[in-house]
mmCIF file of C-alpha atoms in Angstrom:
data_model
loop_
_atom_site.group_PDB
_atom_site.id
_atom_site.type_symbol
_atom_site.label_atom_id
_atom_site.label_comp_id
_atom_site.label_asym_id
_atom_site.label_seq_id
_atom_site.Cartn_x
_atom_site.Cartn_y
_atom_site.Cartn_z
ATOM 1 C CA UNK A 1 286.307 9.271 109.335
ATOM 2 C CA UNK A 2 286.764 6.371 106.973
ATOM 3 C CA UNK A 3 287.077 6.962 103.202
ATOM 4 C CA UNK A 4 283.590 5.545 102.764
ATOM 5 C CA UNK A 5 282.241 8.023 105.320
ATOM 6 C CA UNK A 6 283.921 10.902 103.479
ATOM 7 C CA UNK A 7 282.347 9.828 100.193
ATOM 8 C CA UNK A 8 278.953 9.429 101.857
ATOM 9 C CA UNK A 9 279.020 12.861 103.525
ATOM 10 C CA UNK A 10 280.171 14.379 100.245
ATOM 11 C CA UNK A 11 277.243 12.776 98.452
ATOM 12 C CA UNK A 12 274.860 14.066 101.122
ATOM 13 C CA UNK A 13 276.239 17.585 100.668
ATOM 14 C CA UNK A 14 275.671 17.339 96.930
ATOM 15 C CA UNK A 15 272.099 16.209 97.470
ATOM 16 C CA UNK A 16 271.474 19.111 99.848
ATOM 17 C CA UNK A 17 272.584 21.432 97.064
ATOM 18 C CA UNK A 18 270.503 19.633 94.426
ATOM 19 C CA UNK A 19 267.448 19.786 96.663
ATOM 20 C CA UNK A 20 267.589 23.530 97.223
ATOM 21 C CA UNK A 21 270.028 25.076 94.774
ATOM 22 C CA UNK A 22 269.404 23.456 91.376
ATOM 23 C CA UNK A 23 266.288 25.356 90.407
ATOM 24 C CA UNK A 24 263.962 22.989 92.293
ATOM 25 C CA UNK A 25 264.385 20.718 89.257
ATOM 26 C CA UNK A 26 262.496 17.938 91.013
ATOM 27 C CA UNK A 27 259.222 19.868 91.098
ATOM 28 C CA UNK A 28 256.726 19.121 88.340
ATOM 29 C CA UNK A 29 254.769 22.371 88.508
ATOM 30 C CA UNK A 30 256.157 23.961 85.344
ATOM 31 C CA UNK A 31 253.134 23.468 83.124
ATOM 32 C CA UNK A 32 251.878 25.480 80.172
ATOM 33 C CA UNK A 33 251.548 29.094 81.402
ATOM 34 C CA UNK A 34 247.943 30.017 81.937
ATOM 35 C CA UNK A 35 246.384 32.658 79.723
ATOM 36 C CA UNK A 36 244.737 35.712 81.300
ATOM 37 C CA UNK A 37 241.137 35.221 82.379
ATOM 38 C CA UNK A 38 238.066 37.403 82.186
ATOM 39 C CA UNK A 39 235.102 37.540 84.503
ATOM 40 C CA UNK A 40 232.086 36.091 82.729
ATOM 41 C CA UNK A 41 229.313 36.993 85.180
ATOM 42 C CA UNK A 42 230.447 34.804 88.026
ATOM 43 C CA UNK A 43 232.457 32.387 85.878
ATOM 44 C CA UNK A 44 236.059 32.816 84.836
ATOM 45 C CA UNK A 45 237.047 31.896 81.293
ATOM 46 C CA UNK A 46 240.339 31.808 79.465
ATOM 47 C CA UNK A 47 240.672 34.950 77.381
ATOM 48 C CA UNK A 48 241.270 34.144 73.731
ATOM 49 C CA UNK A 49 243.521 36.253 71.511
ATOM 50 C CA UNK A 50 241.713 39.001 69.630
ATOM 51 C CA UNK A 51 242.883 37.349 66.423
ATOM 52 C CA UNK A 52 244.017 33.754 66.136
ATOM 53 C CA UNK A 53 247.294 33.686 64.163
ATOM 54 C CA UNK A 54 247.900 31.381 61.219
ATOM 55 C CA UNK A 55 249.841 28.212 62.161
ATOM 56 C CA UNK A 56 251.656 25.561 60.152
ATOM 57 C CA UNK A 57 252.326 22.214 61.823
ATOM 58 C CA UNK A 58 255.541 20.632 60.506
ATOM 59 C CA UNK A 59 256.070 16.900 61.100
ATOM 60 C CA UNK A 60 259.356 15.224 60.078
ATOM 61 C CA UNK A 61 258.740 11.513 59.593
ATOM 62 C CA UNK A 62 261.102 8.652 58.716
ATOM 63 C CA UNK A 63 259.696 5.115 58.737
ATOM 64 C CA UNK A 64 256.852 6.013 61.088
ATOM 65 C CA UNK A 65 254.049 3.887 59.651
ATOM 66 C CA UNK A 66 253.716 1.984 62.927
ATOM 67 C CA UNK A 67 252.896 5.051 65.035
ATOM 68 C CA UNK A 68 251.371 7.442 62.496
ATOM 69 C CA UNK A 69 247.794 6.109 62.884
ATOM 70 C CA UNK A 70 248.024 7.017 66.590
ATOM 71 C CA UNK A 71 249.496 10.484 66.127
ATOM 72 C CA UNK A 72 248.585 12.117 62.819
ATOM 73 C CA UNK A 73 244.775 11.985 63.289
ATOM 74 C CA UNK A 74 245.227 13.918 66.542
ATOM 75 C CA UNK A 75 246.910 16.760 64.632
ATOM 76 C CA UNK A 76 244.307 16.780 61.888
ATOM 77 C CA UNK A 77 241.569 16.981 64.546
ATOM 78 C CA UNK A 78 242.953 20.064 66.317
ATOM 79 C CA UNK A 79 240.217 22.343 67.640
ATOM 80 C CA UNK A 80 241.981 25.533 66.597
ATOM 81 C CA UNK A 81 239.872 28.642 65.890
ATOM 82 C CA UNK A 82 242.325 30.152 63.401
ATOM 83 C CA UNK A 83 243.745 29.014 60.058
ATOM 84 C CA UNK A 84 246.092 26.036 60.311
ATOM 85 C CA UNK A 85 247.577 23.293 58.155
ATOM 86 C CA UNK A 86 249.790 20.233 58.575
ATOM 87 C CA UNK A 87 252.935 19.605 56.522
ATOM 88 C CA UNK A 88 254.359 16.088 56.852
ATOM 89 C CA UNK A 89 257.890 15.678 55.498
ATOM 90 C CA UNK A 90 258.566 12.083 54.455
ATOM 91 C CA UNK A 91 262.286 11.763 55.179
ATOM 92 C CA UNK A 92 263.272 8.879 52.913
ATOM 93 C CA UNK A 93 260.883 6.351 54.439
ATOM 94 C CA UNK A 94 260.812 2.796 53.130
ATOM 95 C CA UNK A 95 257.629 1.689 54.929
ATOM 96 C CA UNK A 96 255.061 3.795 53.084
ATOM 97 C CA UNK A 97 254.905 6.602 55.666
ATOM 98 C CA UNK A 98 253.985 9.286 53.125
ATOM 99 C CA UNK A 99 251.293 7.192 51.451
ATOM 100 C CA UNK A 100 249.814 6.244 54.824
ATOM 101 C CA UNK A 101 249.711 9.900 55.892
ATOM 102 C CA UNK A 102 247.678 10.794 52.813
ATOM 103 C CA UNK A 103 245.318 7.886 53.448
ATOM 104 C CA UNK A 104 244.801 8.944 57.071
ATOM 105 C CA UNK A 105 244.009 12.494 55.993
ATOM 106 C CA UNK A 106 241.457 11.205 53.498
ATOM 107 C CA UNK A 107 239.905 8.972 56.130
ATOM 108 C CA UNK A 108 239.803 11.401 59.067
ATOM 109 C CA UNK A 109 239.574 14.821 57.421
ATOM 110 C CA UNK A 110 240.227 17.886 59.575
ATOM 111 C CA UNK A 111 243.111 20.261 58.950
ATOM 112 C CA UNK A 112 244.514 20.235 55.397
ATOM 113 C CA UNK A 113 247.571 18.010 54.982
ATOM 114 C CA UNK A 114 250.492 18.351 52.581
ATOM 115 C CA UNK A 115 253.008 15.493 52.216
ATOM 116 C CA UNK A 116 256.429 16.288 50.745
ATOM 117 C CA UNK A 117 259.574 14.220 50.182
ATOM 118 C CA UNK A 118 262.771 16.316 50.021
ATOM 119 C CA UNK A 119 265.152 13.456 49.232
ATOM 120 C CA UNK A 120 268.307 12.494 51.090
ATOM 121 C CA UNK A 121 269.952 15.156 53.258
ATOM 122 C CA UNK A 122 272.802 17.145 51.818
ATOM 123 C CA UNK A 123 276.250 16.683 53.415
ATOM 124 C CA UNK A 124 276.496 18.466 56.743
ATOM 125 C CA UNK A 125 272.817 18.048 57.676
ATOM 126 C CA UNK A 126 271.228 15.646 60.108
ATOM 127 C CA UNK A 127 268.150 13.966 58.671
ATOM 128 C CA UNK A 128 265.568 15.468 61.010
ATOM 129 C CA UNK A 129 266.804 19.035 60.539
ATOM 130 C CA UNK A 130 266.950 18.541 56.770
ATOM 131 C CA UNK A 131 263.308 17.464 56.842
ATOM 132 C CA UNK A 132 262.300 20.285 59.189
ATOM 133 C CA UNK A 133 264.041 22.807 56.959
ATOM 134 C CA UNK A 134 262.035 21.718 53.918
ATOM 135 C CA UNK A 135 258.764 21.693 55.809
ATOM 136 C CA UNK A 136 259.397 25.124 57.344
ATOM 137 C CA UNK A 137 260.414 26.593 53.975
ATOM 138 C CA UNK A 138 257.286 25.213 52.314
ATOM 139 C CA UNK A 139 255.098 26.656 55.076
ATOM 140 C CA UNK A 140 256.781 30.082 54.912
ATOM 141 C CA UNK A 141 256.238 30.188 51.145
ATOM 142 C CA UNK A 142 252.464 30.208 51.642
ATOM 143 C CA UNK A 143 250.498 33.420 51.114
ATOM 144 C CA UNK A 144 249.928 34.579 53.756
ATOM 145 C CA UNK A 145 252.809 33.005 55.656
ATOM 146 C CA UNK A 146 252.088 31.415 59.048
ATOM 147 C CA UNK A 147 252.914 33.461 62.129
ATOM 148 C CA UNK A 148 253.730 30.334 64.132
ATOM 149 C CA UNK A 149 255.266 26.962 63.322
ATOM 150 C CA UNK A 150 254.460 23.931 65.444
ATOM 151 C CA UNK A 151 257.377 21.500 65.132
ATOM 152 C CA UNK A 152 256.263 18.112 66.407
ATOM 153 C CA UNK A 153 257.552 14.573 65.968
ATOM 154 C CA UNK A 154 255.630 11.859 64.152
ATOM 155 C CA UNK A 155 255.243 9.818 67.349
ATOM 156 C CA UNK A 156 253.578 12.635 69.299
ATOM 157 C CA UNK A 157 249.822 12.655 69.907
ATOM 158 C CA UNK A 158 248.042 15.920 70.774
ATOM 159 C CA UNK A 159 244.769 16.418 72.596
ATOM 160 C CA UNK A 160 242.259 18.431 70.512
ATOM 161 C CA UNK A 161 242.991 21.658 72.424
ATOM 162 C CA UNK A 162 246.788 21.320 72.344
ATOM 163 C CA UNK A 163 247.486 23.791 69.539
ATOM 164 C CA UNK A 164 244.991 26.298 70.875
ATOM 165 C CA UNK A 165 246.580 26.260 74.330
ATOM 166 C CA UNK A 166 250.107 26.541 72.934
ATOM 167 C CA UNK A 167 249.237 29.552 70.800
ATOM 168 C CA UNK A 168 247.265 31.178 73.610
ATOM 169 C CA UNK A 169 250.255 30.904 75.940
ATOM 170 C CA UNK A 170 252.675 32.258 73.335
ATOM 171 C CA UNK A 171 250.482 35.239 72.487
ATOM 172 C CA UNK A 172 249.466 36.061 76.069
ATOM 173 C CA UNK A 173 253.030 35.946 77.408
ATOM 174 C CA UNK A 174 254.823 37.243 74.304
ATOM 175 C CA UNK A 175 256.909 34.097 73.966
ATOM 176 C CA UNK A 176 258.941 33.238 70.881
ATOM 177 C CA UNK A 177 259.320 29.526 71.642
ATOM 178 C CA UNK A 178 256.946 27.426 73.725
ATOM 179 C CA UNK A 179 257.991 23.807 74.241
ATOM 180 C CA UNK A 180 256.419 20.963 76.150
ATOM 181 C CA UNK A 181 258.129 17.773 77.267
ATOM 182 C CA UNK A 182 255.665 15.202 75.954
ATOM 183 C CA UNK A 183 254.530 12.588 78.431
ATOM 184 C CA UNK A 184 256.389 9.497 77.243
ATOM 185 C CA UNK A 185 254.780 6.070 77.125
ATOM 186 C CA UNK A 186 255.141 4.072 80.344
ATOM 187 C CA UNK A 187 253.602 0.609 80.033
ATOM 188 C CA UNK A 188 256.251 -2.116 80.209
ATOM 189 C CA UNK A 189 258.349 -2.871 83.277
ATOM 190 C CA UNK A 190 261.482 -1.419 81.667
ATOM 191 C CA UNK A 191 259.608 1.731 80.648
ATOM 192 C CA UNK A 192 258.478 2.193 84.255
ATOM 193 C CA UNK A 193 262.040 1.844 85.470
ATOM 194 C CA UNK A 194 263.788 3.999 82.854
ATOM 195 C CA UNK A 195 261.414 6.542 81.287
ATOM 196 C CA UNK A 196 260.443 8.753 84.271
ATOM 197 C CA UNK A 197 264.127 8.893 85.211
ATOM 198 C CA UNK A 198 264.948 10.109 81.688
ATOM 199 C CA UNK A 199 262.797 13.200 82.207
ATOM 200 C CA UNK A 200 264.044 13.576 85.805
ATOM 201 C CA UNK A 201 267.679 13.630 84.646
ATOM 202 C CA UNK A 202 266.849 16.052 81.837
ATOM 203 C CA UNK A 203 265.216 18.441 84.299
ATOM 204 C CA UNK A 204 268.208 18.115 86.615
ATOM 205 C CA UNK A 205 270.516 19.107 83.774
ATOM 206 C CA UNK A 206 268.202 21.853 82.477
ATOM 207 C CA UNK A 207 265.991 23.046 85.367
ATOM 208 C CA UNK A 208 262.749 24.298 83.864
ATOM 209 C CA UNK A 209 262.495 27.178 86.346
ATOM 210 C CA UNK A 210 265.912 28.428 85.273
ATOM 211 C CA UNK A 211 264.885 28.302 81.613
ATOM 212 C CA UNK A 212 261.619 30.162 82.238
ATOM 213 C CA UNK A 213 263.075 32.990 84.336
ATOM 214 C CA UNK A 214 262.973 36.541 82.939
ATOM 215 C CA UNK A 215 266.764 36.348 83.196
ATOM 216 C CA UNK A 216 267.332 32.689 82.299
ATOM 217 C CA UNK A 217 270.084 30.567 83.790
ATOM 218 C CA UNK A 218 269.667 27.660 81.368
ATOM 219 C CA UNK A 219 268.421 27.068 77.825
ATOM 220 C CA UNK A 220 266.710 24.002 76.392
ATOM 221 C CA UNK A 221 263.624 22.765 74.588
ATOM 222 C CA UNK A 222 261.908 19.423 74.050
ATOM 223 C CA UNK A 223 261.968 18.524 70.372
ATOM 224 C CA UNK A 224 258.713 16.586 70.331
ATOM 225 C CA UNK A 225 256.607 19.732 70.766
ATOM 226 C CA UNK A 226 257.963 23.185 69.882
ATOM 227 C CA UNK A 227 255.797 26.167 68.955
ATOM 228 C CA UNK A 228 258.045 28.739 67.277
ATOM 229 C CA UNK A 229 257.334 32.206 65.908
ATOM 230 C CA UNK A 230 258.124 32.276 62.212
ATOM 231 C CA UNK A 231 259.912 35.626 62.428
ATOM 232 C CA UNK A 232 262.036 34.231 65.257
ATOM 233 C CA UNK A 233 262.960 31.205 63.168
ATOM 234 C CA UNK A 234 264.111 33.564 60.416
ATOM 235 C CA UNK A 235 266.063 35.774 62.837
ATOM 236 C CA UNK A 236 267.772 32.713 64.357
ATOM 237 C CA UNK A 237 268.417 31.228 60.882
ATOM 238 C CA UNK A 238 267.040 27.861 61.967
ATOM 239 C CA UNK A 239 267.373 25.144 61.063
ATOM 240 C CA UNK A 240 270.337 26.031 58.807
ATOM 241 C CA UNK A 241 272.354 27.470 61.699
ATOM 242 C CA UNK A 242 272.084 24.171 63.612
ATOM 243 C CA UNK A 243 272.075 21.791 60.638
ATOM 244 C CA UNK A 244 274.764 19.513 62.152
ATOM 245 C CA UNK A 245 273.127 19.232 65.574
ATOM 246 C CA UNK A 246 272.469 15.719 66.857
ATOM 247 C CA UNK A 247 270.631 17.062 69.901
ATOM 248 C CA UNK A 248 268.513 19.395 67.826
ATOM 249 C CA UNK A 249 266.049 20.587 70.467
ATOM 250 C CA UNK A 250 268.646 22.089 72.813
ATOM 251 C CA UNK A 251 270.506 23.535 69.831
ATOM 252 C CA UNK A 252 267.290 25.106 68.529
ATOM 253 C CA UNK A 253 266.591 26.712 71.904
ATOM 254 C CA UNK A 254 270.110 28.128 72.089
ATOM 255 C CA UNK A 255 269.846 29.592 68.590
ATOM 256 C CA UNK A 256 266.537 31.241 69.503
ATOM 257 C CA UNK A 257 267.968 32.596 72.744
ATOM 258 C CA UNK A 258 270.998 34.033 70.952
ATOM 259 C CA UNK A 259 268.682 35.873 68.583
ATOM 260 C CA UNK A 260 266.950 37.505 71.558
ATOM 261 C CA UNK A 261 263.926 35.215 71.690
ATOM 262 C CA UNK A 262 261.977 34.394 74.854
ATOM 263 C CA UNK A 263 261.630 30.694 75.716
ATOM 264 C CA UNK A 264 259.377 28.624 77.929
ATOM 265 C CA UNK A 265 259.712 24.883 78.640
ATOM 266 C CA UNK A 266 257.575 22.661 80.840
ATOM 267 C CA UNK A 267 255.859 19.325 81.269
ATOM 268 C CA UNK A 268 252.880 18.479 79.075
ATOM 269 C CA UNK A 269 249.323 17.649 80.075
ATOM 270 C CA UNK A 270 247.904 17.474 76.543
ATOM 271 C CA UNK A 271 250.818 16.016 74.554
ATOM 272 C CA UNK A 272 251.866 12.352 74.673
ATOM 273 C CA UNK A 273 254.421 10.158 72.945
ATOM 274 C CA UNK A 274 252.965 6.975 71.488
ATOM 275 C CA UNK A 275 256.296 5.356 70.630
ATOM 276 C CA UNK A 276 256.745 2.073 72.532
ATOM 277 C CA UNK A 277 260.031 1.073 74.157
ATOM 278 C CA UNK A 278 258.941 -2.324 75.504
ATOM 279 C CA UNK A 279 262.399 -3.752 76.171
ATOM 280 C CA UNK A 280 265.677 -2.584 77.621
ATOM 281 C CA UNK A 281 267.345 -2.795 74.208
ATOM 282 C CA UNK A 282 265.069 -0.160 72.663
ATOM 283 C CA UNK A 283 265.498 2.148 75.655
ATOM 284 C CA UNK A 284 269.254 1.589 75.636
ATOM 285 C CA UNK A 285 269.497 2.659 71.994
ATOM 286 C CA UNK A 286 267.255 5.660 72.611
ATOM 287 C CA UNK A 287 269.605 6.996 75.294
ATOM 288 C CA UNK A 288 272.987 5.866 73.995
ATOM 289 C CA UNK A 289 272.542 7.224 70.468
ATOM 290 C CA UNK A 290 273.025 10.819 71.692
ATOM 291 C CA UNK A 291 274.442 10.566 75.231
ATOM 292 C CA UNK A 292 278.065 11.129 74.215
ATOM 293 C CA UNK A 293 277.043 13.913 71.818
ATOM 294 C CA UNK A 294 275.433 15.601 74.835
ATOM 295 C CA UNK A 295 278.925 15.559 76.350
ATOM 296 C CA UNK A 296 280.304 17.130 73.147
ATOM 297 C CA UNK A 297 282.182 13.896 72.396
ATOM 298 C CA UNK A 298 284.660 14.958 75.065
ATOM 299 C CA UNK A 299 286.422 12.192 77.066
ATOM 300 C CA UNK A 300 287.086 14.558 79.999
ATOM 301 C CA UNK A 301 283.385 15.398 80.242
ATOM 302 C CA UNK A 302 282.630 11.677 80.036
ATOM 303 C CA UNK A 303 285.011 10.930 82.925
ATOM 304 C CA UNK A 304 283.487 13.738 84.990
ATOM 305 C CA UNK A 305 279.967 12.523 84.258
ATOM 306 C CA UNK A 306 280.777 8.946 85.263
ATOM 307 C CA UNK A 307 282.449 10.118 88.465
ATOM 308 C CA UNK A 308 279.509 12.387 89.243
ATOM 309 C CA UNK A 309 276.944 9.632 88.714
ATOM 310 C CA UNK A 310 278.927 7.318 90.988
ATOM 311 C CA UNK A 311 279.242 9.841 93.818
ATOM 312 C CA UNK A 312 275.717 11.229 93.578
ATOM 313 C CA UNK A 313 273.673 8.104 92.850
ATOM 314 C CA UNK A 314 275.685 4.974 93.656
ATOM 315 C CA UNK A 315 277.608 5.952 96.793
ATOM 316 C CA UNK A 316 274.499 6.502 99.001
ATOM 317 C CA UNK A 317 273.092 2.930 98.881
ATOM 318 C CA UNK A 318 276.582 1.392 98.973
ATOM 319 C CA UNK A 319 277.539 3.526 101.976
ATOM 320 C CA UNK A 320 274.341 2.667 103.821
ATOM 321 C CA UNK A 321 274.644 -1.073 103.275
ATOM 322 C CA UNK A 322 278.426 -1.317 103.699
ATOM 323 C CA UNK A 323 278.438 1.059 106.649
ATOM 324 C CA UNK A 324 275.706 -0.885 108.428
ATOM 325 C CA UNK A 325 277.532 -4.151 107.788
ATOM 326 C CA UNK A 326 280.906 -2.860 108.997
ATOM 327 C CA UNK A 327 279.691 -0.738 111.884
ATOM 328 C CA UNK A 328 280.649 2.561 110.205
ATOM 329 C CA UNK A 329 277.851 4.680 111.665
ATOM 330 C CA UNK A 330 278.826 7.901 109.880
ATOM 331 C CA UNK A 331 278.914 6.233 106.456
ATOM 332 C CA UNK A 332 275.622 4.446 107.088
ATOM 333 C CA UNK A 333 273.873 7.576 108.371
ATOM 334 C CA UNK A 334 275.150 9.884 105.607
ATOM 335 C CA UNK A 335 274.493 7.316 102.892
ATOM 336 C CA UNK A 336 270.985 6.662 104.165
ATOM 337 C CA UNK A 337 270.203 10.376 104.405
ATOM 338 C CA UNK A 338 271.467 11.017 100.873
ATOM 339 C CA UNK A 339 269.444 8.075 99.547
ATOM 340 C CA UNK A 340 266.356 9.403 101.323
ATOM 341 C CA UNK A 341 266.736 12.863 99.776
ATOM 342 C CA UNK A 342 267.310 11.294 96.359
ATOM 343 C CA UNK A 343 264.203 9.145 96.745
ATOM 344 C CA UNK A 344 262.095 12.112 97.863
ATOM 345 C CA UNK A 345 263.081 14.222 94.878
ATOM 346 C CA UNK A 346 262.061 11.437 92.504
ATOM 347 C CA UNK A 347 258.558 11.046 93.932
ATOM 348 C CA UNK A 348 256.975 14.039 92.086
ATOM 349 C CA UNK A 349 258.113 12.699 88.716
ATOM 350 C CA UNK A 350 256.699 9.257 89.477
ATOM 351 C CA UNK A 351 253.411 10.890 90.432
ATOM 352 C CA UNK A 352 253.388 12.864 87.175
ATOM 353 C CA UNK A 353 253.816 9.565 85.316
ATOM 354 C CA UNK A 354 251.194 7.896 87.538
ATOM 355 C CA UNK A 355 253.659 5.222 88.635
ATOM 356 C CA UNK A 356 253.877 3.425 92.018
ATOM 357 C CA UNK A 357 256.065 5.274 94.506
ATOM 358 C CA UNK A 358 257.838 2.047 95.438
ATOM 359 C CA UNK A 359 259.962 2.636 92.333
ATOM 360 C CA UNK A 360 261.549 5.737 93.886
ATOM 361 C CA UNK A 361 264.240 3.905 95.935
ATOM 362 C CA UNK A 362 265.341 2.110 92.735
ATOM 363 C CA UNK A 363 266.695 5.331 91.225
ATOM 364 C CA UNK A 364 270.354 4.356 91.962
ATOM 365 C CA UNK A 365 269.913 1.218 89.851
ATOM 366 C CA UNK A 366 268.392 3.268 87.036
ATOM 367 C CA UNK A 367 271.274 5.735 87.303
ATOM 368 C CA UNK A 368 273.694 2.821 86.926
ATOM 369 C CA UNK A 369 271.924 1.850 83.712
ATOM 370 C CA UNK A 370 272.254 5.406 82.424
ATOM 371 C CA UNK A 371 275.950 5.391 83.346
ATOM 372 C CA UNK A 372 276.454 2.235 81.294
ATOM 373 C CA UNK A 373 274.413 3.651 78.400
ATOM 374 C CA UNK A 374 276.592 6.776 78.377
ATOM 375 C CA UNK A 375 279.800 4.751 78.372
ATOM 376 C CA UNK A 376 278.402 2.587 75.588
ATOM 377 C CA UNK A 377 277.578 5.742 73.620
ATOM 378 C CA UNK A 378 281.233 6.775 73.844
ATOM 379 C CA UNK A 379 282.403 3.294 72.843
ATOM 380 C CA UNK A 380 280.155 3.343 69.766
ATOM 381 C CA UNK A 381 281.458 6.789 68.879
ATOM 382 C CA UNK A 382 285.088 5.667 68.933
ATOM 383 C CA UNK A 383 284.157 2.599 66.892
ATOM 384 C CA UNK A 384 282.948 4.966 64.180
ATOM 385 C CA UNK A 385 279.258 4.281 64.674
ATOM 386 C CA UNK A 386 278.472 7.691 66.114
ATOM 387 C CA UNK A 387 274.872 8.660 66.793
ATOM 388 C CA UNK A 388 273.034 5.985 64.816
ATOM 389 C CA UNK A 389 269.300 6.297 64.219
ATOM 390 C CA UNK A 390 267.061 4.634 61.627
ATOM 391 C CA UNK A 391 269.853 3.647 59.294
ATOM 392 C CA UNK A 392 271.860 6.880 59.557
ATOM 393 C CA UNK A 393 275.066 7.386 61.509
ATOM 394 C CA UNK A 394 276.487 10.773 62.468
ATOM 395 C CA UNK A 395 280.208 11.093 63.115
ATOM 396 C CA UNK A 396 282.269 13.453 65.271
ATOM 397 C CA UNK A 397 281.667 16.208 62.723
ATOM 398 C CA UNK A 398 278.085 16.354 63.963
ATOM 399 C CA UNK A 399 277.831 18.039 67.344
ATOM 400 C CA UNK A 400 275.230 18.871 69.925
ATOM 401 C CA UNK A 401 275.995 22.585 70.037
ATOM 402 C CA UNK A 402 274.270 24.861 67.585
ATOM 403 C CA UNK A 403 276.205 27.012 65.210
ATOM 404 C CA UNK A 404 279.249 24.717 65.036
#
């Protein structure tokens, strides 16, 4: 066989493994676990907890005035049967985020809102975790203290039953951390091309089924929506134990798992991100700011990742086209088969995002963009720009692993 044929058959073998052996990552059926049901005289209803626990919703916010009118009212309007409050932590905003939050609460009513401003983070803390720490501490100081903390980003909108369903699932299944991957905004052409693939790649790296097993094979969470038991947060010493984490959601999940906590992660049906990424530049910055941190700022892991993306995503279409042009039947057949499997595994995610299935064969091009974003993330790191976000830059001393 020609070298191209060897690469193509190797890629096909990898895709056979990914299809069947990587936790069925491509399926989109991991949704919020259903609560037990009771028979209501012919009808079946979700069984509510005997007592609805107290919940504090903690929202870190830095310069979020543009999205807050779309997200905060949805939290204040939660249809939750138990006691609940919202704590918004204004993390050094310069656009009036804190003032706007108070105005929205006065205008919309609903759950009580507290706005606090902790000041700049101390050395060794990332901004978001500094803000979360202050909000969580304030909530725990209440009498009585909340039994659950909902950690949610300022760009996340919740349906009215979101909190109720999260708590129901946690109580019914004795879970310490329940996290949902918010449905990201997909409106512009670049969002359609890049955003569903972002969640697809995340699930490939952290298969939800593996995370949710009784004996888990992976650990992760989605930072936009995390329901956490307060006693578990104390036992895991979060967020202090992960205060340097750039990728805070995965670090949080690992800290909870190390403390013996039970974790569930899945796709959301009632939680949506309202943050727009209309152009490629915004999406590029969103990915590249933490891509190299995900690889622990390790050049060997970067080289392996680039090689893997080339073999898995770029070789199939190249082998099909080059093999067909040169008469290399093995390369063309293997490349085409690998591309077909790749395309098929992407279809469920496109359906979840309600996008046209004609985008599925374009996944190799999207993977190339992600490859370039990852390389750019490394370049920015070695230029001393690190993981930059909203005016803050985190250097090599800030890592993606918790407890380091």
